[in-house]
Short mmCIF file of C-alpha atoms and ligand atoms in Angstrom, two decimals:
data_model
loop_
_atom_site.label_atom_id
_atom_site.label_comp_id
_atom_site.label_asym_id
_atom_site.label_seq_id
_atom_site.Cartn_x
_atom_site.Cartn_y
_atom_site.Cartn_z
CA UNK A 172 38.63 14.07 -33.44
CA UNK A 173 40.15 16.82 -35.32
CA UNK A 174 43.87 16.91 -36.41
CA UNK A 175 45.43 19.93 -35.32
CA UNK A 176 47.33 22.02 -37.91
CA UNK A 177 49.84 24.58 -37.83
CA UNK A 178 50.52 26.70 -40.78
CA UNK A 179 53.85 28.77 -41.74
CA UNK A 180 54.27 31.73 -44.11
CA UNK A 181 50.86 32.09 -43.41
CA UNK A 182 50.74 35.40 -45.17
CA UNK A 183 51.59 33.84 -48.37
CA UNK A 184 49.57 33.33 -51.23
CA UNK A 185 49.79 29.40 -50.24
CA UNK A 186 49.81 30.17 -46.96
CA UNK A 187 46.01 31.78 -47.51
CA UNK A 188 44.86 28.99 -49.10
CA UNK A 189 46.06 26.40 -46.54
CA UNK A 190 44.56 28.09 -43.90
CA UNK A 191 41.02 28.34 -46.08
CA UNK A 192 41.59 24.77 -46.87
CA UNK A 193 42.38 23.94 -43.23
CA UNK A 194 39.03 25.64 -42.15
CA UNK A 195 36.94 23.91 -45.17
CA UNK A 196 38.58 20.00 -44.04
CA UNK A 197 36.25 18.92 -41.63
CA UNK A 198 38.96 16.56 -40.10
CA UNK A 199 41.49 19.14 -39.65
CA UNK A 200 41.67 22.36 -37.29
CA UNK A 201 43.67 25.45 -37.52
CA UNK A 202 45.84 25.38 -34.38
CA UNK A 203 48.35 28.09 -35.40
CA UNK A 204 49.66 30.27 -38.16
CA UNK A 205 52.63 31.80 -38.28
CA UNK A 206 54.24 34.97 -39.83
CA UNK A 207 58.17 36.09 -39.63
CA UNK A 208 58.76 38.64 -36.68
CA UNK A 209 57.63 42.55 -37.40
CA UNK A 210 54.52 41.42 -39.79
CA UNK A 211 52.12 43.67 -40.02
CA UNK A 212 49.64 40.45 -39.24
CA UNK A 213 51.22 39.53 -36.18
CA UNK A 214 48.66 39.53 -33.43
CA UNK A 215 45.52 39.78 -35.39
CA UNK A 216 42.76 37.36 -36.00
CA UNK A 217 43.03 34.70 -38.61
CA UNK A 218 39.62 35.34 -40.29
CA UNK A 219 36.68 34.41 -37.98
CA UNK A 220 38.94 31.67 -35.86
CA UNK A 221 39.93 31.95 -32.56
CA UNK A 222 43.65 31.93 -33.38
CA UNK A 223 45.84 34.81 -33.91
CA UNK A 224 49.29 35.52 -36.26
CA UNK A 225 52.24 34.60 -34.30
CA UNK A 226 55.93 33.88 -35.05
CA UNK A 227 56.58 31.69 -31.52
CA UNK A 228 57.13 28.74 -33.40
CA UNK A 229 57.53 26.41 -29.91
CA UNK A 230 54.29 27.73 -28.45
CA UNK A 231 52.58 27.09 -31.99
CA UNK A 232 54.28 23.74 -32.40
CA UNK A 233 53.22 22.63 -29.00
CA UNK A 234 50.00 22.35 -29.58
CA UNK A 235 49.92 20.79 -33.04
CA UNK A 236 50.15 17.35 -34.38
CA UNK A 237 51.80 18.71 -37.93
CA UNK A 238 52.88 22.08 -39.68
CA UNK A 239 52.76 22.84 -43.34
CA UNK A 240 55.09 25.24 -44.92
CA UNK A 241 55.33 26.67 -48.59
CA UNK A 242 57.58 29.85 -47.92
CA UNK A 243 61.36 30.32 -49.25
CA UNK A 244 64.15 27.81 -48.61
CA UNK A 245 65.67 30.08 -45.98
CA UNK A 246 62.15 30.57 -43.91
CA UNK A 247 61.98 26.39 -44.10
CA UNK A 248 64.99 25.81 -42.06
CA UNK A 249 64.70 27.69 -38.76
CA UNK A 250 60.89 26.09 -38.84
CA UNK A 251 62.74 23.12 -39.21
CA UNK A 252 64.85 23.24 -36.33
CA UNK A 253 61.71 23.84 -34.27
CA UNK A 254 59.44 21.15 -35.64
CA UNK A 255 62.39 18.95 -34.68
CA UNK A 256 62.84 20.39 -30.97
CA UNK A 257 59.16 19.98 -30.62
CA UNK A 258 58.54 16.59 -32.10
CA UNK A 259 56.38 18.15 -34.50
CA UNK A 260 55.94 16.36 -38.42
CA UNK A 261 56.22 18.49 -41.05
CA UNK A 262 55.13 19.09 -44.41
CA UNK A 263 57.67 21.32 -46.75
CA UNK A 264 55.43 22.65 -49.89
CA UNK A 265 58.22 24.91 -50.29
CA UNK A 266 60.96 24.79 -53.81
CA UNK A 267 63.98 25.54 -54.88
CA UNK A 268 66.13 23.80 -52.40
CA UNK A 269 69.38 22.89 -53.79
CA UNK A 270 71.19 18.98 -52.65
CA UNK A 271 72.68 20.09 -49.30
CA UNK A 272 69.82 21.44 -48.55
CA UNK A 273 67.76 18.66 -49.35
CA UNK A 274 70.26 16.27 -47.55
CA UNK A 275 69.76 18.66 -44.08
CA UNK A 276 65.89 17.90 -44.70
CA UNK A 277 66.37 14.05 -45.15
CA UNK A 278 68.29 13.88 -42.24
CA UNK A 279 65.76 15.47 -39.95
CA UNK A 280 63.75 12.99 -41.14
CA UNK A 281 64.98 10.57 -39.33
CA UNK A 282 63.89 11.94 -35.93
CA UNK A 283 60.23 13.60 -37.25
CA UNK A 284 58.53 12.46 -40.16
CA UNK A 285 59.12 14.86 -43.13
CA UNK A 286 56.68 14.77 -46.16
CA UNK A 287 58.62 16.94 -49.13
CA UNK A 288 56.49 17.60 -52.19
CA UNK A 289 57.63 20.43 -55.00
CA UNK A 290 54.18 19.69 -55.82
CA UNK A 291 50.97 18.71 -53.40
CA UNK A 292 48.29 18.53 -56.24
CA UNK A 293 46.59 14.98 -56.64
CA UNK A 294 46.55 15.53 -60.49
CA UNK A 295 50.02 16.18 -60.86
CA UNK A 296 51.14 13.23 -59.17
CA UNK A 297 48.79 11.17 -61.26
CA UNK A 298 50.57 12.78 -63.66
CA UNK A 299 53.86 11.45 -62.41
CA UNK A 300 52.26 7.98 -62.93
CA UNK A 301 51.63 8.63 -66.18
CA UNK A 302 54.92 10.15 -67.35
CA UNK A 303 56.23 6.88 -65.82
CA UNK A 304 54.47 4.57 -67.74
CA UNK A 305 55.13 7.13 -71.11
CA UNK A 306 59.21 6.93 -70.11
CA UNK A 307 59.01 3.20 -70.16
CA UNK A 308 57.64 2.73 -73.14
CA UNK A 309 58.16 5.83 -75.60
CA UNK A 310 61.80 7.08 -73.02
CA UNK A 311 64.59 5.85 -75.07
CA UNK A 312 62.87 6.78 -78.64
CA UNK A 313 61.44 10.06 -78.25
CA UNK A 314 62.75 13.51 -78.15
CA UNK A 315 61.87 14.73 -74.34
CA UNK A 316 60.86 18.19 -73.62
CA UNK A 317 59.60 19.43 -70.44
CA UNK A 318 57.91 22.72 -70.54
CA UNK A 319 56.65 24.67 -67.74
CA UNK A 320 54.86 28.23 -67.10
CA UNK A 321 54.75 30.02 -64.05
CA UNK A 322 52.97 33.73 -62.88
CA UNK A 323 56.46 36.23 -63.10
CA UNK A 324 57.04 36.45 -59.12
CA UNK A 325 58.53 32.68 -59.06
CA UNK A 326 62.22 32.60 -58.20
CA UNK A 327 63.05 29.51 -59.12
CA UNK A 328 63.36 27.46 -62.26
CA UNK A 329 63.16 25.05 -63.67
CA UNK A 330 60.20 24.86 -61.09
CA UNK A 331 60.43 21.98 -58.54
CA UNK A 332 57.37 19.94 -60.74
CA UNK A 333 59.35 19.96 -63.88
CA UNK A 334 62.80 19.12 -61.99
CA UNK A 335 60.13 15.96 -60.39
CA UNK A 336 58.93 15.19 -63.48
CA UNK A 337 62.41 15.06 -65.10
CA UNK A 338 63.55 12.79 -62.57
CA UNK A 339 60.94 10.16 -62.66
CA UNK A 340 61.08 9.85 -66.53
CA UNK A 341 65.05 9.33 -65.95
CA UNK A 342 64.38 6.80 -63.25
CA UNK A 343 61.57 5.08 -65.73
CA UNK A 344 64.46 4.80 -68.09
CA UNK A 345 67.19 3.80 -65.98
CA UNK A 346 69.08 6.97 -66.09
CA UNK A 347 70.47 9.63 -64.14
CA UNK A 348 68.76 13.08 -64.67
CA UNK A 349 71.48 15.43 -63.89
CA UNK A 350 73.10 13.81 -66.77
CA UNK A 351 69.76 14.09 -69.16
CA UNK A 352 69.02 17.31 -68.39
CA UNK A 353 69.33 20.23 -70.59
CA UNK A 354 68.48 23.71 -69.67
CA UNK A 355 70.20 26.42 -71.98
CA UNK A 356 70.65 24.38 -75.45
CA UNK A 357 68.62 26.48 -77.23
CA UNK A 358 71.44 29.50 -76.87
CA UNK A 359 73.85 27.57 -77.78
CA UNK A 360 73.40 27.31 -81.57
CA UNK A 361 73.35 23.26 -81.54
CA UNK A 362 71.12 21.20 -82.93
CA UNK A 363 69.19 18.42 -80.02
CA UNK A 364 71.38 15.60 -78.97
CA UNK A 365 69.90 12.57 -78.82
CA UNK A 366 68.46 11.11 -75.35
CA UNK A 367 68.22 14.57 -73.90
CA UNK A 368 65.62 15.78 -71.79
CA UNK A 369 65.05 19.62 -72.74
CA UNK A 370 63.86 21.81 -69.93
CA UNK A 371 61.90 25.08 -71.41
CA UNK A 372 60.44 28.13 -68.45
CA UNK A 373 58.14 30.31 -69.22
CA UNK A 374 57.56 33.39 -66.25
CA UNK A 375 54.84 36.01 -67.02
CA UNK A 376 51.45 37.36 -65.98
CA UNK A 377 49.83 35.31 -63.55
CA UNK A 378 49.68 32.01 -64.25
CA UNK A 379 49.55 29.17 -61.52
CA UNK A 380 51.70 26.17 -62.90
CA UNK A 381 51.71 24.50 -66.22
CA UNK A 382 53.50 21.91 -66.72
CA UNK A 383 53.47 19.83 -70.64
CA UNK A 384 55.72 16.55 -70.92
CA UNK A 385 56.37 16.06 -75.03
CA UNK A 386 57.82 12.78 -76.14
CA UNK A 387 58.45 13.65 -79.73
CA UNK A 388 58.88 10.77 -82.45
CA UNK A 389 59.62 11.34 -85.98
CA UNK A 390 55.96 11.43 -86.92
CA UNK A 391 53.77 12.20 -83.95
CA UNK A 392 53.91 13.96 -80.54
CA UNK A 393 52.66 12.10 -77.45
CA UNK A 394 52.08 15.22 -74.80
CA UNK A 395 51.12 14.78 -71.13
CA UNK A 396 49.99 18.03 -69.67
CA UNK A 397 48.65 19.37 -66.67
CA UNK A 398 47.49 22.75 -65.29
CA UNK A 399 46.39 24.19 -62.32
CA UNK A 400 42.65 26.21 -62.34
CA UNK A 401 43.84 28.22 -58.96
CA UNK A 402 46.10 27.46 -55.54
CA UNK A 403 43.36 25.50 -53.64
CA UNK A 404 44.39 21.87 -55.86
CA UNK A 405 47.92 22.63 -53.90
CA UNK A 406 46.15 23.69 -50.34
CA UNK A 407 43.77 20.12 -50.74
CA UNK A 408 46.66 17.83 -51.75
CA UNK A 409 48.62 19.57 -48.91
CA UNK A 410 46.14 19.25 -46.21
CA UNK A 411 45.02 15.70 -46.62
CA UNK A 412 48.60 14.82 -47.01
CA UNK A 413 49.85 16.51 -43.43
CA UNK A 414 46.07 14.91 -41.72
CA UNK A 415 47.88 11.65 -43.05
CA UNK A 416 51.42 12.46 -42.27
CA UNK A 417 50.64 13.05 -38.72
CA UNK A 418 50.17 9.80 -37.76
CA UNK A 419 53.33 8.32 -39.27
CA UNK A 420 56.77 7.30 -38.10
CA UNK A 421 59.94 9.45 -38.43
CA UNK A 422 61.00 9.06 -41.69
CA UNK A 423 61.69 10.72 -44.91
CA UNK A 424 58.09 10.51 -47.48
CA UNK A 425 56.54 11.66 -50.64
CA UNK A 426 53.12 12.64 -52.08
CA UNK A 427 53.19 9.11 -53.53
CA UNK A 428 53.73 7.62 -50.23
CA UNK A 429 50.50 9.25 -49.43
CA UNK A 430 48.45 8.57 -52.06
CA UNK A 431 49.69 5.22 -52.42
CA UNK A 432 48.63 4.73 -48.98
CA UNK A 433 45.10 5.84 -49.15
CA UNK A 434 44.64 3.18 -51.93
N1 NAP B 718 54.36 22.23 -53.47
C1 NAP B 718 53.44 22.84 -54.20
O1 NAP B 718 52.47 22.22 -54.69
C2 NAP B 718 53.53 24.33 -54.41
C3 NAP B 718 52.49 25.04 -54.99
C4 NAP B 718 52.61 26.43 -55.07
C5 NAP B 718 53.75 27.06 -54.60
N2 NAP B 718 54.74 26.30 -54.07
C6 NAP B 718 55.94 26.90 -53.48
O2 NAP B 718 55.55 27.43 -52.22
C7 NAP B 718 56.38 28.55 -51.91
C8 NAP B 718 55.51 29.76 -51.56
O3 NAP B 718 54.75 30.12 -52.69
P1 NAP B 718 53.70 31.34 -52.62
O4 NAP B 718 53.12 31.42 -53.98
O5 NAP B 718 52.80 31.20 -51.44
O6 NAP B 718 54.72 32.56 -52.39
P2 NAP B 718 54.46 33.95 -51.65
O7 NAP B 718 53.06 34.39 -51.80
O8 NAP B 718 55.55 34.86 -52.10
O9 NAP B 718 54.69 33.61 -50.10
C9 NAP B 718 55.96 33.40 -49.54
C10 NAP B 718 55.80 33.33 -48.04
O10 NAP B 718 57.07 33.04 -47.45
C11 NAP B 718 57.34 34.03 -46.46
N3 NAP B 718 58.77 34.28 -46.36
C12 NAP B 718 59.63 34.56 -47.37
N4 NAP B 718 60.89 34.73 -46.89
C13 NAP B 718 60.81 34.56 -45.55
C14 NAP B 718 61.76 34.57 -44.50
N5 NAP B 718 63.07 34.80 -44.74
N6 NAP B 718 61.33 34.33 -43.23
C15 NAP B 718 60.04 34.08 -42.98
N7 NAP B 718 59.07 34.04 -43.94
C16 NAP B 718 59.46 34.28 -45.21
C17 NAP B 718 56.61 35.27 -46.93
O11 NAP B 718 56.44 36.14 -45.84
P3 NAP B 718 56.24 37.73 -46.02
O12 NAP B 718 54.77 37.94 -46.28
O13 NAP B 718 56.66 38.27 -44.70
O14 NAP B 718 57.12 38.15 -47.16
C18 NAP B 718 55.31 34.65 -47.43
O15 NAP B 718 54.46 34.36 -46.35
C19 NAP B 718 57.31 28.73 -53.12
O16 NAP B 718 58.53 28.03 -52.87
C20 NAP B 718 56.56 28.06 -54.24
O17 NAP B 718 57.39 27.60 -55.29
C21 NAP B 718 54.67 24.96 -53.97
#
């Protein structure tokens, strides 16, 4: 038995690559994809499958056992609404959501489950492990920069990864993030204060997502980095993790959830 997949923003660049990833998962099966209304793709075949571009989210959502989205915070919600009405889990792939937004997404969770990862890629949430383990030991010593690089059509930043990243290194040290977190210090003509966690964005070319985590002592740099080849590390993480999702209660999870549970 396959499990049946919808996909939204499906003529995104993630979009593409979940539906390709979809297609190469022999567990999983395309069951719709979905465009906003007046696309040019609406109605036409989704490569050689038997499925075409729609934007009826309810007669999409009816027939699958979990969506995936990675669109814009303002395309998440009405999908939202409808994986609600139809029972439907969903995973959000999608960034940049800011805390009320986030709070309108954990409380949906409690009638459908709701996987929300700023980042789907296996490596980056080993990476998470890691950066864990590094806060623990190296956190309260170190000068902590996070530095990330994205291709120059991203709209947000500090990306969702780095914002992640910066929150479980606060948590490892028993800290609040908000209050760590510096953005801008480097305009201000100050030198670092001490126990801050620097946040540096790069946006140019093409790049996928970089992300490097320094925890500078006085006389060496420990650096935990990670970058993606292309989009289909996001599209695998993200498909495995809805298969999985599908099957759980309502409730509000994470990639570690996930990968915690398939160990
Ligand atoms: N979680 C992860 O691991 C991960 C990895 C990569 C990217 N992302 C995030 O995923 C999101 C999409 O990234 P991308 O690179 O695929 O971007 P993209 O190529 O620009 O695709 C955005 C998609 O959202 C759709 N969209 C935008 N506004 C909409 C609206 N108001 N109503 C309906 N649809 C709308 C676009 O539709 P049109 O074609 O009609 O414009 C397009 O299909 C971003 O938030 C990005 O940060 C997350």
């Amino acid at each position: 038995m396959t499990i049946k997949i919808a996909v939204n923003a499906a003529s995104g660049k993630m979009g593409q690559q979940v539906i390709h990833q979809v297609a190469a998962n022999n567990q999983t099966e395309l069951t719709a994809a979905f465009c906003r209304v007046g696309h040019r793709l609406l109605g036409r075949k989704v490569g050689f499958q038997d499925i075409v571009y729609s934007s009826d989210f309810d007669s999409g959502l009816s027939g699958s056992e979990v969506v995936i989205d990675f669109s814009l915070p303002e395309a998440t919600f009405p999908l939202l609404d409808a994986a609600v009405k139809n029972n439907t889990p969903l995973l959000i792939g999608t960034t940049g959501f800011n805390s009320e937004q986030t709070e309108k997404i954990q409380n949906a969770a409690k009638s459908i489950p709701i996987l929300l990862a700023p980042n789907t890629s296996i490596g980056v949430n080993s990476a998470l492990a890691l950066l864990t383990q590094a806060a623990k030991m190296l956190g309260k010593k170190a000068d902590i920069e996070i530095i990330e690089a994205h291709h120059k059509h991203k709209v947000d930043a500090p990306s969702g990864t780095a914002i992640r990243m910066g929150q479980a290194i606060a948590e490892a040290m028993g800290e609040d993030f908000d209050h760590l977190k510096v953005t801008d210090s480097r305009f201000q003509k100050c030198s670092r204060n001490k126990g801050e966690i620097g946040m540096s964005v790069i946006r140019a070319g093409e790049i996928i997502g970089e992300h490097k985590v320094l925890f500078a002592l006085d006389n060496e740099i420990i650096s935990i980095e990670h970058k993606a080849q292309n989009r289909l590390c996001f599209a695998e993480g993200a498909v495995s993790a809805a298969a999985w999702l599908a099957s759980q209660q309502p409730g509000f999870y994470t990639m570690q959830d996930f990968i915690s549970s398939s160990h």
